[in-house]
Amino acid sequence: MADLNTVRLMEFTWRDGLEIGVVALVFYRVLLLIHGTRALQILGGVAMLVAAYAIASLLQLTMITYLLGMVFTYGVFALLIIFQPELRAALAHIGQTPVTRFFKRVEQEPVEDEIADAVDRLSRSGVGAIIAIERDVPLADFIESGSSLQAKVSADLLTTIFTPYSPLHDGAVIIRGDTIVGAGCILPLSQGAVGNRSLGTRHRAALGLAEETDAIVIVVSEETAVVSVARDGALQLRLSPTQVRDLLAGRPVKSAG
């Protein structure tokens, strides 16, 4: 009878599946948030301290366990201070429910128009440019490689940034929502083989970021004035400003002509 009760207690129900799914989703979103940030390195250090505490406890090293216990007691407050930007970003990200994202997308339609307008101007002028749009994976580390900005997206500002001989024209612009958060940023170059030899450093940088993150990266070639978009580790060539606008808006991209 006792064995039968034990089997019933171990029976897997839909509630167990729901709990496992929720916990897995939370861990997945947390990993997405800290991927590519200093938080991942700090968490690695914390994990090493926990492992050291466990080993010291097993070996009954009382002084080490006491010191590590003090570190854990007061280290929580230090972590809250260190992780303040990440926690703020995480709370804002959690608040992005499908409903709020829908309204946010509606509000941000002009942003897509401004980007497409800037791409059109840059292409017509033969000015090279690379614009990265942040999505779910934060691009904080890449922003730190350039100049931090807090400016509303506009076609005039984007074309001004990429004007030749301007201080920030060589690097990438990073956009978060409706705000330009970085300019002159350095992106990782793709290590994969690029079949088209006409593709330059900007295209390799766009592919590199698209391989490491879920960002959408727009490239205007300085040599050919061709507009390309890198996303999900792939590069789409010869897009029109209208196609770029549709892609950023999440609409089906119609073929040219």
Coordinates of N, CA and C in Angstrom, one line a residue:
M1 N 0.8 -1.2 0.0 CA 0.0 0.0 0.0 C 0.9 1.3 0.0
A2 N 1.9 1.2 0.8 CA 2.8 2.4 0.9 C 3.5 2.6 -0.5
D3 N 3.9 1.5 -1.1 CA 4.5 1.6 -2.5 C 3.6 2.2 -3.5
L4 N 2.3 1.8 -3.4 CA 1.3 2.4 -4.3 C 1.1 3.9 -4.1
N5 N 1.1 4.3 -2.9 CA 1.0 5.7 -2.6 C 2.2 6.5 -3.1
T6 N 3.4 5.8 -3.0 CA 4.6 6.5 -3.5 C 4.5 6.7 -5.0
V7 N 4.0 5.7 -5.7 CA 3.9 5.8 -7.2 C 2.9 6.9 -7.6
R8 N 1.8 7.0 -6.8 CA 0.8 8.0 -7.1 C 1.4 9.4 -6.8
L9 N 2.3 9.5 -5.8 CA 2.9 10.8 -5.6 C 3.9 11.2 -6.7
M10 N 4.5 10.2 -7.3 CA 5.5 10.4 -8.4 C 4.8 10.6 -9.7
E11 N 3.5 10.5 -9.8 CA 2.8 10.6 -11.1 C 3.0 12.0 -11.7
F12 N 3.3 12.0 -12.9 CA 3.5 13.3 -13.6 C 2.2 13.9 -14.1
T13 N 1.9 15.1 -13.7 CA 0.6 15.7 -14.1 C 0.9 16.9 -15.0
W14 N -0.2 17.5 -15.5 CA 0.0 18.7 -16.3 C 0.5 19.9 -15.5
R15 N 0.3 19.9 -14.2 CA 0.8 21.0 -13.4 C 2.3 20.9 -13.3
D16 N 2.8 19.7 -13.2 CA 4.3 19.5 -13.2 C 4.9 20.0 -14.6
G17 N 4.2 19.7 -15.7 CA 4.7 20.1 -17.0 C 4.7 21.6 -17.1
L18 N 3.6 22.2 -16.5 CA 3.5 23.7 -16.6 C 4.6 24.3 -15.8
E19 N 4.9 23.8 -14.6 CA 5.9 24.4 -13.7 C 7.3 24.3 -14.4
I20 N 7.6 23.1 -15.0 CA 8.9 22.9 -15.7 C 9.0 23.9 -16.9
G21 N 7.9 24.0 -17.6 CA 7.9 24.9 -18.7 C 8.2 26.4 -18.3
V22 N 7.5 26.8 -17.2 CA 7.7 28.2 -16.7 C 9.1 28.4 -16.3
V23 N 9.6 27.5 -15.5 CA 11.0 27.6 -15.0 C 12.0 27.6 -16.1
A24 N 11.8 26.8 -17.1 CA 12.7 26.7 -18.3 C 12.7 28.0 -19.0
L25 N 11.4 28.6 -19.2 CA 11.3 29.8 -19.9 C 12.0 31.0 -19.2
V26 N 11.8 31.0 -17.9 CA 12.5 32.1 -17.1 C 14.0 32.0 -17.2
F27 N 14.5 30.8 -17.1 CA 16.0 30.6 -17.2 C 16.5 31.0 -18.6
Y28 N 15.7 30.6 -19.6 CA 16.1 31.0 -21.0 C 16.1 32.5 -21.2
R29 N 15.1 33.2 -20.7 CA 15.0 34.7 -20.8 C 16.2 35.3 -20.0
V30 N 16.5 34.8 -18.9 CA 17.6 35.3 -18.1 C 18.9 35.2 -18.8
L31 N 19.1 34.0 -19.4 CA 20.3 33.7 -20.2 C 20.4 34.7 -21.4
L32 N 19.3 34.9 -22.0 CA 19.3 35.9 -23.1 C 19.7 37.3 -22.7
L33 N 19.2 37.7 -21.5 CA 19.5 39.0 -21.0 C 20.9 39.2 -20.6
I34 N 21.6 38.2 -20.1 CA 22.9 38.3 -19.6 C 24.0 37.9 -20.6
H35 N 23.5 37.3 -21.8 CA 24.4 36.9 -22.8 C 25.2 38.1 -23.4
G36 N 26.5 38.0 -23.4 CA 27.3 39.0 -24.0 C 27.5 40.2 -23.1
T37 N 27.2 40.1 -21.8 CA 27.3 41.2 -20.9 C 28.3 40.8 -19.8
R38 N 28.7 41.8 -19.0 CA 29.6 41.5 -17.9 C 29.0 40.7 -16.8
A39 N 27.6 40.7 -16.8 CA 26.9 39.9 -15.8 C 27.2 38.4 -15.9
L40 N 27.4 37.9 -17.1 CA 27.8 36.5 -17.3 C 29.1 36.2 -16.6
Q41 N 30.1 37.1 -16.7 CA 31.4 36.8 -16.1 C 31.3 36.9 -14.6
I42 N 30.5 37.8 -14.1 CA 30.4 38.0 -12.6 C 29.7 36.7 -12.1
L43 N 28.7 36.2 -12.8 CA 28.0 35.0 -12.3 C 28.9 33.8 -12.3
G44 N 29.8 33.8 -13.3 CA 30.8 32.7 -13.3 C 31.7 32.8 -12.0
G45 N 32.1 34.0 -11.6 CA 32.9 34.2 -10.4 C 32.1 33.8 -9.2
V46 N 30.8 34.1 -9.1 CA 29.9 33.7 -8.0 C 29.8 32.2 -7.9
A47 N 29.7 31.5 -9.1 CA 29.6 30.1 -9.1 C 30.9 29.4 -8.6
M48 N 32.0 30.0 -8.9 CA 33.3 29.5 -8.4 C 33.4 29.7 -6.8
L49 N 32.9 30.8 -6.3 CA 32.9 31.0 -4.9 C 31.9 30.0 -4.2
V50 N 30.8 29.7 -4.8 CA 29.9 28.7 -4.2 C 30.5 27.3 -4.2
A51 N 31.2 27.0 -5.3 CA 31.9 25.7 -5.3 C 33.0 25.6 -4.3
A52 N 33.8 26.7 -4.1 CA 34.8 26.8 -3.1 C 34.2 26.6 -1.7
Y53 N 33.0 27.2 -1.4 CA 32.4 27.1 -0.1 C 31.9 25.7 0.1
A54 N 31.4 25.0 -0.9 CA 31.0 23.6 -0.8 C 32.2 22.7 -0.5
I55 N 33.3 22.9 -1.2 CA 34.4 22.1 -0.9 C 35.0 22.3 0.5
A56 N 35.0 23.6 0.9 CA 35.5 24.0 2.3 C 34.6 23.3 3.3
S57 N 33.3 23.3 3.1 CA 32.4 22.7 4.0 C 32.6 21.2 4.2
L58 N 32.9 20.5 3.0 CA 33.1 19.1 3.1 C 34.4 18.8 3.8
L59 N 35.4 19.6 3.6 CA 36.7 19.4 4.2 C 36.8 20.0 5.7
Q60 N 35.7 20.6 6.1 CA 35.6 21.2 7.4 C 36.7 22.3 7.7
L61 N 36.9 23.1 6.7 CA 37.8 24.3 6.8 C 37.0 25.4 7.3
T62 N 36.9 25.5 8.6 CA 36.0 26.5 9.3 C 36.3 27.9 8.9
M63 N 37.6 28.3 8.9 CA 38.0 29.7 8.6 C 37.5 30.1 7.2
I64 N 37.8 29.3 6.3 CA 37.4 29.6 4.9 C 35.9 29.7 4.7
T65 N 35.1 28.7 5.4 CA 33.7 28.8 5.3 C 33.1 30.0 6.0
Y66 N 33.8 30.4 7.1 CA 33.3 31.6 7.8 C 33.5 32.9 6.9
L67 N 34.7 33.0 6.3 CA 35.0 34.1 5.4 C 34.1 34.2 4.2
L68 N 33.9 33.0 3.6 CA 33.0 33.0 2.4 C 31.5 33.2 2.8
G69 N 31.2 32.8 4.0 CA 29.8 33.1 4.5 C 29.6 34.6 4.7
M70 N 30.6 35.3 5.2 CA 30.5 36.7 5.3 C 30.4 37.4 3.9
V71 N 31.2 36.9 2.9 CA 31.1 37.4 1.6 C 29.8 37.2 1.0
F72 N 29.1 36.1 1.2 CA 27.8 35.8 0.7 C 26.8 36.7 1.4
T73 N 27.0 37.0 2.7 CA 26.0 37.8 3.4 C 25.9 39.2 2.9
Y74 N 27.1 39.8 2.8 CA 27.2 41.2 2.4 C 27.3 41.4 0.8
G75 N 27.7 40.3 0.2 CA 27.9 40.4 -1.3 C 26.6 40.6 -2.0
V76 N 25.4 40.2 -1.4 CA 24.2 40.4 -2.1 C 23.9 41.9 -2.4
F77 N 24.2 42.7 -1.4 CA 24.0 44.2 -1.6 C 25.0 44.7 -2.6
A78 N 26.2 44.2 -2.7 CA 27.2 44.6 -3.7 C 26.7 44.2 -5.1
L79 N 26.1 43.0 -5.2 CA 25.6 42.5 -6.5 C 24.4 43.4 -7.0
L80 N 23.6 43.8 -6.0 CA 22.5 44.7 -6.4 C 23.0 46.0 -7.0
I81 N 24.0 46.5 -6.4 CA 24.6 47.7 -7.0 C 25.3 47.5 -8.3
I82 N 26.1 46.4 -8.4 CA 26.8 46.1 -9.6 C 25.8 45.8 -10.8
F83 N 24.8 45.1 -10.5 CA 23.8 44.7 -11.5 C 22.7 45.6 -11.7
Q84 N 22.8 46.8 -11.2 CA 21.7 47.8 -11.3 C 21.2 48.0 -12.7
P85 N 22.2 48.3 -13.7 CA 21.7 48.5 -15.1 C 21.1 47.3 -15.6
E86 N 21.6 46.1 -15.4 CA 21.1 44.9 -15.9 C 19.7 44.6 -15.3
L87 N 19.5 44.8 -14.0 CA 18.2 44.6 -13.4 C 17.2 45.5 -13.9
R88 N 17.6 46.8 -14.1 CA 16.6 47.7 -14.7 C 16.2 47.3 -16.1
A89 N 17.2 46.9 -16.9 CA 16.9 46.4 -18.3 C 16.0 45.1 -18.2
A90 N 16.3 44.2 -17.2 CA 15.5 43.0 -17.1 C 14.1 43.3 -16.8
L91 N 13.8 44.2 -15.8 CA 12.5 44.6 -15.5 C 11.7 45.2 -16.6
A92 N 12.4 46.0 -17.4 CA 11.8 46.6 -18.5 C 11.5 45.6 -19.6
H93 N 12.4 44.6 -19.7 CA 12.2 43.5 -20.7 C 11.0 42.6 -20.3
I94 N 10.9 42.4 -19.0 CA 9.8 41.5 -18.5 C 8.5 42.2 -18.8
G95 N 8.4 43.5 -18.7 CA 7.2 44.3 -19.0 C 6.8 44.3 -20.4
Q96 N 7.6 43.8 -21.3 CA 7.3 43.8 -22.7 C 6.5 42.5 -23.0
T97 N 5.2 42.6 -22.6 CA 4.3 41.5 -23.0 C 3.9 41.6 -24.4
P98 N 3.2 40.6 -25.0 CA 2.8 40.7 -26.4 C 1.9 41.9 -26.6
V99 N 1.1 42.3 -25.6 CA 0.2 43.4 -25.8 C 1.0 44.7 -25.9
T100 N 1.9 44.9 -24.9 CA 2.7 46.1 -24.9 C 3.6 46.2 -26.1
R101 N 4.1 45.0 -26.6 CA 4.9 45.1 -27.8 C 4.1 45.5 -29.0
F102 N 2.8 45.1 -29.0 CA 2.0 45.5 -30.1 C 1.8 47.0 -30.2
F103 N 1.5 47.6 -29.0 CA 1.3 49.0 -29.0 C 2.7 49.7 -29.2
K104 N 3.8 49.2 -28.7 CA 5.1 49.8 -29.0 C 5.4 49.8 -30.4
R105 N 5.0 48.7 -31.1 CA 5.3 48.6 -32.6 C 4.5 49.6 -33.3
V106 N 3.3 49.9 -32.9 CA 2.5 50.9 -33.5 C 3.1 52.3 -33.3
E107 N 3.6 52.5 -32.1 CA 4.1 53.8 -31.8 C 5.5 54.0 -32.5
Q108 N 6.2 52.9 -32.8 CA 7.5 53.0 -33.4 C 7.5 53.0 -34.9
E109 N 6.3 52.9 -35.6 CA 6.3 52.9 -37.0 C 7.1 54.1 -37.6
P110 N 7.0 55.3 -37.1 CA 7.8 56.4 -37.7 C 9.3 56.1 -37.6
V111 N 9.8 55.3 -36.6 CA 11.2 55.0 -36.5 C 11.6 54.2 -37.7
E112 N 10.8 53.2 -38.2 CA 11.1 52.5 -39.4 C 11.2 53.4 -40.6
D113 N 10.3 54.4 -40.6 CA 10.3 55.3 -41.7 C 11.5 56.1 -41.7
E114 N 12.0 56.6 -40.5 CA 13.2 57.4 -40.4 C 14.4 56.6 -40.9
I115 N 14.5 55.4 -40.4 CA 15.6 54.5 -40.8 C 15.7 54.3 -42.3
A116 N 14.5 53.9 -42.9 CA 14.4 53.7 -44.3 C 14.7 55.0 -45.1
D117 N 14.3 56.1 -44.6 CA 14.6 57.4 -45.3 C 16.1 57.7 -45.3
A118 N 16.7 57.4 -44.1 CA 18.2 57.6 -44.0 C 18.9 56.7 -44.9
V119 N 18.5 55.4 -45.0 CA 19.2 54.5 -45.8 C 19.0 54.9 -47.3
D120 N 17.9 55.4 -47.7 CA 17.7 55.9 -49.0 C 18.6 57.1 -49.4
R121 N 18.7 58.0 -48.4 CA 19.6 59.2 -48.7 C 21.1 58.7 -48.8
L122 N 21.5 57.9 -47.8 CA 22.9 57.4 -47.8 C 23.2 56.7 -49.1
S123 N 22.3 55.8 -49.5 CA 22.5 55.0 -50.8 C 22.6 55.9 -52.0
R124 N 21.7 56.9 -52.1 CA 21.8 57.8 -53.2 C 23.1 58.7 -53.2
S125 N 23.6 59.0 -52.0 CA 24.8 59.8 -51.9 C 26.1 58.9 -52.0
G126 N 25.9 57.6 -52.0 CA 27.1 56.8 -52.0 C 27.9 56.8 -50.7
V127 N 27.2 57.0 -49.6 CA 27.9 57.1 -48.3 C 27.7 55.8 -47.6
G128 N 28.8 55.2 -47.1 CA 28.7 53.9 -46.4 C 28.2 54.1 -45.0
A129 N 27.5 53.0 -44.6 CA 26.8 53.1 -43.3 C 26.5 51.7 -42.8
I130 N 26.5 51.5 -41.4 CA 26.1 50.3 -40.8 C 25.2 50.6 -39.6
I131 N 24.0 50.1 -39.6 CA 23.0 50.4 -38.5 C 22.5 49.1 -37.9
A132 N 22.7 49.0 -36.6 CA 22.3 47.8 -35.9 C 21.0 48.1 -35.1
I133 N 20.0 47.3 -35.2 CA 18.8 47.5 -34.4 C 18.7 46.4 -33.4
E134 N 18.8 46.8 -32.1 CA 18.8 45.8 -31.0 C 17.4 45.2 -30.9
R135 N 17.4 43.9 -30.6 CA 16.1 43.2 -30.4 C 16.1 42.6 -29.0
D136 N 16.0 41.3 -28.9 CA 15.9 40.7 -27.5 C 17.3 40.6 -26.8
V137 N 18.3 40.3 -27.6 CA 19.6 40.2 -27.0 C 20.3 41.6 -26.8
P138 N 20.6 41.9 -25.6 CA 21.2 43.3 -25.4 C 22.6 43.4 -26.1
L139 N 22.8 44.6 -26.6 CA 24.1 45.0 -27.3 C 25.0 45.9 -26.5
A140 N 24.8 45.8 -25.1 CA 25.5 46.7 -24.2 C 27.0 46.7 -24.4
D141 N 27.6 45.6 -24.6 CA 29.1 45.5 -24.8 C 29.6 46.2 -26.0
F142 N 28.8 46.1 -27.1 CA 29.1 46.7 -28.3 C 28.9 48.3 -28.3
I143 N 28.0 48.7 -27.5 CA 27.8 50.1 -27.3 C 29.0 50.7 -26.6
E144 N 29.5 50.0 -25.6 CA 30.7 50.5 -24.8 C 31.9 50.6 -25.7
S145 N 31.9 49.9 -26.8 CA 33.1 50.1 -27.7 C 33.1 51.4 -28.5
G146 N 32.0 52.1 -28.5 CA 31.9 53.3 -29.2 C 31.5 54.5 -28.3
S147 N 30.8 55.4 -28.8 CA 30.3 56.6 -28.0 C 28.8 56.4 -27.7
S148 N 28.6 56.5 -26.4 CA 27.2 56.3 -25.9 C 26.4 57.6 -26.2
L149 N 25.2 57.3 -26.7 CA 24.3 58.4 -27.1 C 22.9 58.2 -26.5
Q150 N 22.1 59.2 -26.4 CA 20.7 59.1 -26.1 C 19.9 60.1 -26.9
A151 N 19.7 59.7 -28.2 CA 19.1 60.7 -29.2 C 18.0 60.0 -29.9
K152 N 16.9 60.7 -30.1 CA 15.8 60.1 -30.8 C 16.2 59.8 -32.3
V153 N 15.7 58.7 -32.8 CA 16.1 58.3 -34.2 C 15.4 59.3 -35.2
S154 N 16.3 59.8 -36.1 CA 15.8 60.6 -37.2 C 16.7 60.4 -38.4
A155 N 16.1 60.6 -39.6 CA 16.9 60.4 -40.8 C 18.0 61.5 -40.9
D156 N 17.7 62.7 -40.4 CA 18.7 63.7 -40.5 C 19.9 63.4 -39.6
L157 N 19.6 62.9 -38.4 CA 20.7 62.6 -37.5 C 21.6 61.4 -38.0
L158 N 20.9 60.4 -38.5 CA 21.6 59.2 -39.1 C 22.5 59.6 -40.2
T159 N 22.0 60.4 -41.2 CA 22.8 60.8 -42.3 C 24.0 61.7 -41.9
T160 N 23.7 62.5 -40.8 CA 24.8 63.4 -40.3 C 25.9 62.6 -39.7
I161 N 25.5 61.5 -38.9 CA 26.5 60.7 -38.3 C 27.5 60.0 -39.3
F162 N 26.9 59.6 -40.4 CA 27.7 58.8 -41.4 C 28.3 59.7 -42.5
T163 N 28.2 61.0 -42.3 CA 28.8 62.0 -43.2 C 30.3 61.7 -43.2
P164 N 31.0 61.6 -44.4 CA 32.4 61.4 -44.4 C 33.2 62.5 -43.6
Y165 N 34.2 62.0 -42.8 CA 35.1 62.9 -42.0 C 34.4 63.3 -40.7
S166 N 33.2 62.9 -40.4 CA 32.6 63.1 -39.1 C 33.3 62.2 -38.1
P167 N 33.4 62.5 -36.8 CA 34.1 61.7 -35.9 C 33.6 60.3 -35.7
L168 N 32.3 60.0 -36.0 CA 31.7 58.7 -35.7 C 31.3 58.0 -37.0
H169 N 31.7 58.4 -38.2 CA 31.2 57.8 -39.4 C 31.8 56.4 -39.7
D170 N 32.9 56.1 -39.1 CA 33.5 54.8 -39.4 C 32.9 53.6 -38.7
G171 N 32.3 53.8 -37.5 CA 31.7 52.7 -36.8 C 30.3 52.5 -37.1
A172 N 29.7 51.6 -36.2 CA 28.2 51.3 -36.4 C 27.4 52.1 -35.5
V173 N 26.2 52.4 -35.9 CA 25.2 53.1 -35.0 C 24.3 51.9 -34.5
I174 N 24.0 52.0 -33.2 CA 23.1 51.0 -32.6 C 21.9 51.7 -32.1
I175 N 20.7 51.1 -32.5 CA 19.4 51.7 -32.1 C 18.7 50.7 -31.2
R176 N 18.1 51.3 -30.1 CA 17.3 50.5 -29.2 C 16.0 51.2 -29.1
G177 N 14.9 50.5 -29.6 CA 13.6 51.2 -29.6 C 13.6 52.3 -30.6
D178 N 13.3 53.5 -30.1 CA 13.3 54.7 -30.9 C 14.4 55.6 -30.6
T179 N 15.5 55.1 -30.0 CA 16.6 55.9 -29.5 C 17.9 55.3 -30.1
I180 N 18.8 56.3 -30.6 CA 20.2 55.9 -30.9 C 21.0 55.9 -29.6
V181 N 21.5 54.7 -29.3 CA 22.2 54.6 -28.0 C 23.7 54.5 -28.2
G182 N 24.1 54.3 -29.4 CA 25.6 54.2 -29.6 C 26.0 54.6 -31.0
A183 N 27.1 55.2 -31.2 CA 27.6 55.5 -32.5 C 29.2 55.3 -32.5
G184 N 29.7 55.0 -33.7 CA 31.1 54.7 -33.8 C 31.5 53.4 -33.1
C185 N 30.5 52.5 -33.0 CA 30.7 51.2 -32.3 C 31.4 50.2 -33.2
I186 N 32.2 49.3 -32.5 CA 32.9 48.3 -33.2 C 32.2 47.0 -33.1
L187 N 31.9 46.3 -34.2 CA 31.2 45.0 -34.2 C 32.2 43.9 -34.6
P188 N 31.8 42.7 -34.1 CA 32.7 41.5 -34.4 C 32.6 41.1 -35.9
L189 N 33.7 40.8 -36.5 CA 33.8 40.4 -37.9 C 33.4 38.9 -38.0
S190 N 32.6 38.6 -39.0 CA 32.3 37.2 -39.2 C 33.5 36.4 -39.6
Q191 N 33.7 35.2 -39.0 CA 34.8 34.3 -39.3 C 34.4 33.3 -40.4
G192 N 33.2 33.3 -40.9 CA 32.8 32.4 -41.9 C 33.2 32.9 -43.3
A193 N 33.2 31.9 -44.2 CA 33.6 32.2 -45.6 C 32.5 33.1 -46.3
V194 N 32.9 34.2 -46.9 CA 32.0 35.0 -47.6 C 32.2 34.8 -49.1
G195 N 31.2 34.3 -49.8 CA 31.4 33.9 -51.2 C 31.6 35.1 -52.1
N196 N 30.9 36.2 -51.9 CA 31.0 37.4 -52.7 C 32.2 38.3 -52.3
R197 N 33.2 38.4 -53.1 CA 34.4 39.1 -52.8 C 34.2 40.6 -52.8
S198 N 33.1 41.1 -53.3 CA 32.8 42.5 -53.3 C 32.3 43.0 -52.0
L199 N 32.0 42.1 -51.1 CA 31.5 42.5 -49.7 C 32.7 42.9 -48.9
G200 N 32.6 44.1 -48.3 CA 33.7 44.6 -47.5 C 33.6 44.4 -46.0
T201 N 34.4 45.2 -45.2 CA 34.4 45.0 -43.8 C 33.1 45.3 -43.1
R202 N 32.3 46.2 -43.6 CA 31.0 46.5 -43.1 C 30.1 45.3 -43.1
H203 N 30.1 44.6 -44.3 CA 29.3 43.4 -44.4 C 29.7 42.3 -43.5
R204 N 31.0 42.1 -43.3 CA 31.5 41.1 -42.4 C 31.2 41.4 -41.0
A205 N 31.2 42.7 -40.6 CA 30.8 43.1 -39.3 C 29.3 42.9 -39.1
A206 N 28.5 43.2 -40.1 CA 27.1 43.0 -40.0 C 26.8 41.5 -39.8
L207 N 27.4 40.7 -40.6 CA 27.2 39.2 -40.4 C 27.7 38.7 -39.1
G208 N 28.8 39.3 -38.6 CA 29.4 38.9 -37.3 C 28.4 39.1 -36.2
L209 N 27.8 40.3 -36.2 CA 26.8 40.6 -35.1 C 25.5 39.8 -35.3
A210 N 25.1 39.6 -36.5 CA 23.9 38.8 -36.8 C 24.1 37.3 -36.4
E211 N 25.4 36.8 -36.4 CA 25.7 35.5 -36.0 C 25.7 35.3 -34.5
E212 N 26.1 36.4 -33.8 CA 26.2 36.3 -32.3 C 24.9 36.8 -31.6
T213 N 24.1 37.6 -32.2 CA 22.9 38.1 -31.6 C 21.7 38.0 -32.6
D214 N 20.6 38.5 -32.1 CA 19.4 38.5 -33.0 C 19.1 39.9 -33.6
A215 N 20.1 40.7 -33.5 CA 20.0 42.1 -34.1 C 19.8 42.0 -35.6
I216 N 19.1 43.1 -36.1 CA 19.0 43.3 -37.5 C 20.0 44.4 -37.9
V217 N 20.8 44.1 -38.8 CA 21.9 45.0 -39.2 C 21.8 45.5 -40.6
I218 N 21.7 46.8 -40.8 CA 21.6 47.3 -42.2 C 22.9 47.9 -42.6
V219 N 23.3 47.5 -43.9 CA 24.6 48.0 -44.4 C 24.3 48.7 -45.7
V220 N 24.9 49.9 -45.8 CA 25.0 50.6 -47.1 C 26.4 50.6 -47.6
S221 N 26.6 50.0 -48.8 CA 27.9 49.9 -49.3 C 28.4 51.2 -49.9
E222 N 29.7 51.6 -49.5 CA 30.3 52.8 -49.9 C 30.7 52.7 -51.4
E223 N 31.1 51.5 -51.8 CA 31.6 51.3 -53.2 C 30.4 51.2 -54.2
T224 N 29.4 50.4 -53.8 CA 28.3 50.1 -54.8 C 27.0 50.8 -54.5
A225 N 26.9 51.4 -53.3 CA 25.6 52.0 -52.8 C 24.5 51.0 -52.6
V226 N 24.8 49.7 -52.6 CA 23.8 48.7 -52.5 C 23.4 48.6 -51.0
V227 N 22.2 48.4 -50.7 CA 21.7 48.2 -49.3 C 21.5 46.7 -49.0
S228 N 22.1 46.3 -47.9 CA 22.0 44.9 -47.5 C 21.5 44.8 -46.1
V229 N 20.9 43.7 -45.7 CA 20.5 43.5 -44.3 C 21.0 42.1 -43.8
A230 N 21.6 42.1 -42.7 CA 22.0 40.9 -42.0 C 21.1 40.6 -40.9
R231 N 20.7 39.3 -40.8 CA 19.8 38.9 -39.6 C 19.9 37.4 -39.6
D232 N 19.8 36.8 -38.4 CA 19.8 35.4 -38.2 C 21.0 34.7 -38.9
G233 N 22.2 35.4 -38.9 CA 23.4 34.8 -39.5 C 23.4 34.8 -41.0
A234 N 22.5 35.5 -41.6 CA 22.4 35.5 -43.1 C 22.4 36.9 -43.6
L235 N 22.8 37.1 -44.9 CA 22.9 38.4 -45.5 C 22.0 38.5 -46.7
Q236 N 21.1 39.5 -46.7 CA 20.2 39.7 -47.8 C 20.8 40.9 -48.6
L237 N 21.0 40.8 -49.9 CA 21.6 41.8 -50.7 C 20.6 42.5 -51.6
R238 N 20.9 43.8 -51.9 CA 20.1 44.5 -52.9 C 18.7 44.7 -52.4
L239 N 18.5 45.3 -51.3 CA 17.2 45.6 -50.8 C 16.9 47.1 -51.1
S240 N 15.6 47.4 -51.3 CA 15.2 48.8 -51.5 C 14.8 49.4 -50.2
P241 N 14.8 50.7 -50.0 CA 14.3 51.3 -48.8 C 13.0 50.9 -48.3
T242 N 12.1 50.6 -49.3 CA 10.7 50.1 -49.0 C 10.8 48.7 -48.4
Q243 N 11.7 47.9 -48.9 CA 11.9 46.5 -48.4 C 12.5 46.6 -47.0
V244 N 13.4 47.5 -46.8 CA 14.0 47.7 -45.4 C 12.9 48.1 -44.4
R245 N 12.0 49.0 -44.8 CA 10.9 49.5 -44.0 C 10.0 48.3 -43.6
D246 N 9.6 47.5 -44.6 CA 8.8 46.4 -44.4 C 9.4 45.4 -43.4
L247 N 10.7 45.1 -43.6 CA 11.4 44.1 -42.8 C 11.5 44.6 -41.3
L248 N 11.8 45.9 -41.1 CA 11.8 46.4 -39.8 C 10.4 46.4 -39.1
A249 N 9.4 46.6 -39.9 CA 8.0 46.6 -39.4 C 7.5 45.2 -39.2
G250 N 8.2 44.2 -39.6 CA 7.7 42.8 -39.4 C 6.7 42.4 -40.5
R251 N 6.7 43.2 -41.6 CA 5.8 42.8 -42.7 C 6.5 42.0 -43.7
P252 N 5.8 41.2 -44.5 CA 6.4 40.4 -45.6 C 7.2 41.3 -46.5
V253 N 8.4 40.9 -46.9 CA 9.2 41.8 -47.8 C 8.9 41.4 -49.2
K254 N 8.3 42.3 -49.9 CA 8.0 42.0 -51.3 C 9.2 42.2 -52.2
S255 N 9.3 41.3 -53.2 CA 10.4 41.3 -54.1 C 10.4 42.5 -55.0
A256 N 11.6 43.0 -55.3 CA 11.6 44.2 -56.1 C 11.1 43.9 -57.6
G257 N 10.4 44.9 -58.1 CA 9.9 44.8 -59.5 C 8.7 43.9 -59.5

